[in-house]
GROMACS .gro file of C-alpha atoms in nm:
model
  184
    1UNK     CA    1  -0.137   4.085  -1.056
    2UNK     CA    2   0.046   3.737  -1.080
    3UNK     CA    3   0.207   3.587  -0.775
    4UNK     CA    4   0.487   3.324  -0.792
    5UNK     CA    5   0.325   2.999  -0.708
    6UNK     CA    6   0.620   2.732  -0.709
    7UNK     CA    7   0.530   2.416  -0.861
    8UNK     CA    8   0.451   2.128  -0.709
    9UNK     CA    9   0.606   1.802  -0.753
   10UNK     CA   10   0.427   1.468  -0.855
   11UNK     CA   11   0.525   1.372  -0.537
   12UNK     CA   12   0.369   1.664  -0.315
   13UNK     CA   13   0.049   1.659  -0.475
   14UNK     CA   14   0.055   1.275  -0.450
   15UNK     CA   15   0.125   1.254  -0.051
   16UNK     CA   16  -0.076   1.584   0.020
   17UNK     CA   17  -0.383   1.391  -0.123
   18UNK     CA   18  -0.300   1.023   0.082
   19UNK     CA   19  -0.248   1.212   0.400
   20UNK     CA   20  -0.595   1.466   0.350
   21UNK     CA   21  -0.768   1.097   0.290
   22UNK     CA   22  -0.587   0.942   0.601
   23UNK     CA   23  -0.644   1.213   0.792
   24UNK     CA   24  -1.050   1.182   0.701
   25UNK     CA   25  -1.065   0.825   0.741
   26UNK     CA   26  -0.914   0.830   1.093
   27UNK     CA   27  -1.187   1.093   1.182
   28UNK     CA   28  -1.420   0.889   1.084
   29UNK     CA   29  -1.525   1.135   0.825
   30UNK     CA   30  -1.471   0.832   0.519
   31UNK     CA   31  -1.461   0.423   0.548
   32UNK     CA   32  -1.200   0.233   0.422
   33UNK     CA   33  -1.402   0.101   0.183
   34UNK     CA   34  -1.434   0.524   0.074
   35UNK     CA   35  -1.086   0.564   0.106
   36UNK     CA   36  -0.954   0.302  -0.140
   37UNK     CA   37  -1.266   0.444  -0.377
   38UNK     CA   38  -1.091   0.765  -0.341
   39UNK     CA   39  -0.743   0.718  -0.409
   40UNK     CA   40  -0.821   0.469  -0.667
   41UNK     CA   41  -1.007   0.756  -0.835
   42UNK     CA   42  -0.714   1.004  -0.781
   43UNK     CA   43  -0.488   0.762  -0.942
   44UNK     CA   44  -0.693   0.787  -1.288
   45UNK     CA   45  -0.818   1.084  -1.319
   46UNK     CA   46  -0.418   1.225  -1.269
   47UNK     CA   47  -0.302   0.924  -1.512
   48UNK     CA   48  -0.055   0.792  -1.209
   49UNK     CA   49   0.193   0.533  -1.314
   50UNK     CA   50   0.480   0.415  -1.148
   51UNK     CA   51   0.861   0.484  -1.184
   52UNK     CA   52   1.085   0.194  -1.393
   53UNK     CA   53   1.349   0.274  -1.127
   54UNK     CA   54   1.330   0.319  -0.750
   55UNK     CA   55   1.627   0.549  -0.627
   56UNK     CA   56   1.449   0.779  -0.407
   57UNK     CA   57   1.238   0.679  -0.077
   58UNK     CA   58   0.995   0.911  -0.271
   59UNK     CA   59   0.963   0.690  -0.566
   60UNK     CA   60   0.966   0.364  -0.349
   61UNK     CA   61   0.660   0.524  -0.129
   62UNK     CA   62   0.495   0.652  -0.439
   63UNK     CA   63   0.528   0.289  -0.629
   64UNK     CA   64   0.425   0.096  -0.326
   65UNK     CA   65   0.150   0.289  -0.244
   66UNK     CA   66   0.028   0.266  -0.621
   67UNK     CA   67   0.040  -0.054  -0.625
   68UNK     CA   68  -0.139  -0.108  -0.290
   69UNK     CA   69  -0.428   0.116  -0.382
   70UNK     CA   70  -0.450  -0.093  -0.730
   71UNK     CA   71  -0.439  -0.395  -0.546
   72UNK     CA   72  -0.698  -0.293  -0.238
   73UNK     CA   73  -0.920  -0.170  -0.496
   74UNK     CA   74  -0.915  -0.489  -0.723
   75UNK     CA   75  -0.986  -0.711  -0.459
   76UNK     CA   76  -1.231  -0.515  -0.310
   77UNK     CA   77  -1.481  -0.494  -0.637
   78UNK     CA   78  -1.411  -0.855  -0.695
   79UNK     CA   79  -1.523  -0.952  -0.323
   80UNK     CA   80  -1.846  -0.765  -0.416
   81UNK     CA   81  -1.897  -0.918  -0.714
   82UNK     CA   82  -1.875  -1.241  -0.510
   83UNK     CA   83  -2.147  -1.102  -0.292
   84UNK     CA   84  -2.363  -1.020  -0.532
   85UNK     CA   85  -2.316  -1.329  -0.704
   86UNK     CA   86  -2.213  -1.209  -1.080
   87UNK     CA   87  -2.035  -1.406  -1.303
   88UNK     CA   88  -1.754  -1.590  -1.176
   89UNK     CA   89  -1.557  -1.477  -1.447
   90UNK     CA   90  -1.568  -1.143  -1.336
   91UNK     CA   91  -1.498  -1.212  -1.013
   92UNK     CA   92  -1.180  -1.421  -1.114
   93UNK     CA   93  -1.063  -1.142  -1.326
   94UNK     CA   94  -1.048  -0.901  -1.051
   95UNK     CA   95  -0.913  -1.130  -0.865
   96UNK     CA   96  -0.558  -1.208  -1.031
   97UNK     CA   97  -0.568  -0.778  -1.140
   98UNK     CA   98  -0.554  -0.763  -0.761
   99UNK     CA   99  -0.263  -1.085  -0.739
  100UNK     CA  100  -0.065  -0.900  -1.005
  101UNK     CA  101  -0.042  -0.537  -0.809
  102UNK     CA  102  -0.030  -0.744  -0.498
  103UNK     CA  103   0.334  -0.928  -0.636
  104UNK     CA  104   0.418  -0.535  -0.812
  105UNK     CA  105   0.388  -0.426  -0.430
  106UNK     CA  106   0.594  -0.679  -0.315
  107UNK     CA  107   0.884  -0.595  -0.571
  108UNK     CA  108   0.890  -0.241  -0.494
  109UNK     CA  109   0.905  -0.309  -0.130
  110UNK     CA  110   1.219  -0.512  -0.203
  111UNK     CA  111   1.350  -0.288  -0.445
  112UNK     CA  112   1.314   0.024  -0.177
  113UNK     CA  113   1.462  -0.214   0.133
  114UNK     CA  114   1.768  -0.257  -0.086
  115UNK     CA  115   1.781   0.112  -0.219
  116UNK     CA  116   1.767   0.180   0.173
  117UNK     CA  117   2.054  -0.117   0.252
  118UNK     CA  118   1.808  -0.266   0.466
  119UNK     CA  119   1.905   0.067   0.753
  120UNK     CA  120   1.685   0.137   1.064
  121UNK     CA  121   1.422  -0.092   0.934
  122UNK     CA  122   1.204  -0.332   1.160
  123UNK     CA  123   0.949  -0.607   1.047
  124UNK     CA  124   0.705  -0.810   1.229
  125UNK     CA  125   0.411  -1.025   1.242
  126UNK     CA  126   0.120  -0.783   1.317
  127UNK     CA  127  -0.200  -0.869   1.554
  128UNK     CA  128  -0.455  -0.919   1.300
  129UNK     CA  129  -0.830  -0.978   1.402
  130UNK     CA  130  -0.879  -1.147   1.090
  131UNK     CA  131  -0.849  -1.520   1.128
  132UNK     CA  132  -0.667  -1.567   0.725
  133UNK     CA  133  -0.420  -1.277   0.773
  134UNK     CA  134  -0.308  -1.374   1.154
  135UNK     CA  135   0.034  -1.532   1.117
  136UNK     CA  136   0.085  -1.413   0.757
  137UNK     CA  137   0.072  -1.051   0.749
  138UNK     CA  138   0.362  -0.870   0.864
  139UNK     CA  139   0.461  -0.507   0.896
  140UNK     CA  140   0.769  -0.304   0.760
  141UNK     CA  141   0.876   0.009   0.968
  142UNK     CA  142   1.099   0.238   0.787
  143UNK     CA  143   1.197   0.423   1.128
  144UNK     CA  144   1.343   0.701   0.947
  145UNK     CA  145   1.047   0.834   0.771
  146UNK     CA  146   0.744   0.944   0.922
  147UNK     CA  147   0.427   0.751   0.771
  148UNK     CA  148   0.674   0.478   0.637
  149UNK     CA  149   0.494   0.185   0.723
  150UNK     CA  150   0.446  -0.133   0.437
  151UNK     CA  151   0.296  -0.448   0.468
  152UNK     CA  152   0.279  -0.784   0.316
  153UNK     CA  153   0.213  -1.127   0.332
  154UNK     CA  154   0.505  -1.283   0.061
  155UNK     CA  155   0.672  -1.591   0.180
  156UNK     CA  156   0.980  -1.465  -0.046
  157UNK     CA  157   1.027  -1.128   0.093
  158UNK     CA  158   0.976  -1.223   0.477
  159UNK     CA  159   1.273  -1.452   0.392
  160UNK     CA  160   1.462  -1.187   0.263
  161UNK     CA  161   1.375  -0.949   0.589
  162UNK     CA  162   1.497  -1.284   0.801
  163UNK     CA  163   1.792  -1.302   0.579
  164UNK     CA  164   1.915  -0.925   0.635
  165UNK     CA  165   1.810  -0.948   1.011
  166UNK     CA  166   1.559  -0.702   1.021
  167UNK     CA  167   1.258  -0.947   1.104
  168UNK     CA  168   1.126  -0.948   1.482
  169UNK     CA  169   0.980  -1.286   1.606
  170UNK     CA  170   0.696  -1.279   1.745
  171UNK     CA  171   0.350  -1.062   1.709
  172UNK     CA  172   0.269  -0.669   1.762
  173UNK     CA  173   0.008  -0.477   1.708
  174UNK     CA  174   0.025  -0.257   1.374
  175UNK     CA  175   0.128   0.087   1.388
  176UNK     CA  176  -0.165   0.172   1.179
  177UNK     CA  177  -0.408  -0.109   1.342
  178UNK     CA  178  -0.726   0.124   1.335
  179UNK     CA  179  -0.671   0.090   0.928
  180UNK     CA  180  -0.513  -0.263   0.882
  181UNK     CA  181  -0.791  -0.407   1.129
  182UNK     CA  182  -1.104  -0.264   0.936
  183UNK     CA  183  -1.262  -0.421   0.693
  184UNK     CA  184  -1.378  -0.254   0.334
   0.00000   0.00000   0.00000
């Protein structure tokens, strides 16, 4: 006998995935380093690429959160090529595929603060225990969806965030600080 199954959308099976990995790295069941290896993995083997146009929160999460895993994972392989001492080359390649998703990320975060008007959003400078991102990565709160939290470190869009009032002076500590405080 065949049952109705309604389809799922890109986006369901997308978030359904990030939130099974969050929910496994916060139970200590994967590292971060396990989690980006995992999503980054996801994103190929279903051929993810992201939307031209951002006029959805959906499509704004989905695009950021593309380019964040991109960029994570990027950086991460070049640091270990670092480690392990391979040709610079290699390492400086993975290095600017990592700048280029970082600046996509960046983009899209604008792009989805201004589909959004800016509304019941919050930034701030985050507690970081790592000495290079303490006083330049900052948090975005989108207080009207649950799991809505961005980050960044772009001189450009913290002006923005000052220039619609929706920066905080002053430091907190990260709504997600158990994953922004671990390093991969």
């Amino acid at each position: 006998m065949n049952y109705f199954k309604p389809n799922k959308s890109i986006f369901d099976d997308f978030f359904e995935h990030r939130d099974m990995l969050i929910i496994q790295h916060m139970n200590g069941d994967i590292n971060k380093k396990e989690y980006l290896e995992l999503n980054y993995k996801y994103m190929l083997e279903k051929n993810i690429k992201p939307f031209q146009r951002i006029d959805s929160i959906e499509k704004g999460m989905y695009n950021y959160q593309y380019y964040n895993m991109m960029a994570k994972y990027h950086r991460m392989v070049a640091q270990d090529i670092k480690d392990k001492g391979k040709h610079i080359s290699f390492y400086s390649k993975y290095l600017e595929e990592a700048d280029y998703y970082y600046n996509e990320k960046d983009k899209t975060t604008f792009r989805l603060l201004r589909f959004l008007h800016y509304e019941n959003v919050e930034a701030y400078f985050i507690k970081m225990e790592s000495y290079n991102l303490e006083g330049k990565l900052y948090e975005i709160v989108l207080s009207d969806y649950e799991y809505a939290v961005l980050h960044s470190k772009s001189i450009w869009l913290l002006d923005v965030l000052k220039k619609e009032n929706v920066f905080i002076e002053g430091r907190k500590k990260s709504v997600i600080d158990y994953y922004v405080n671990q390093r991969y």
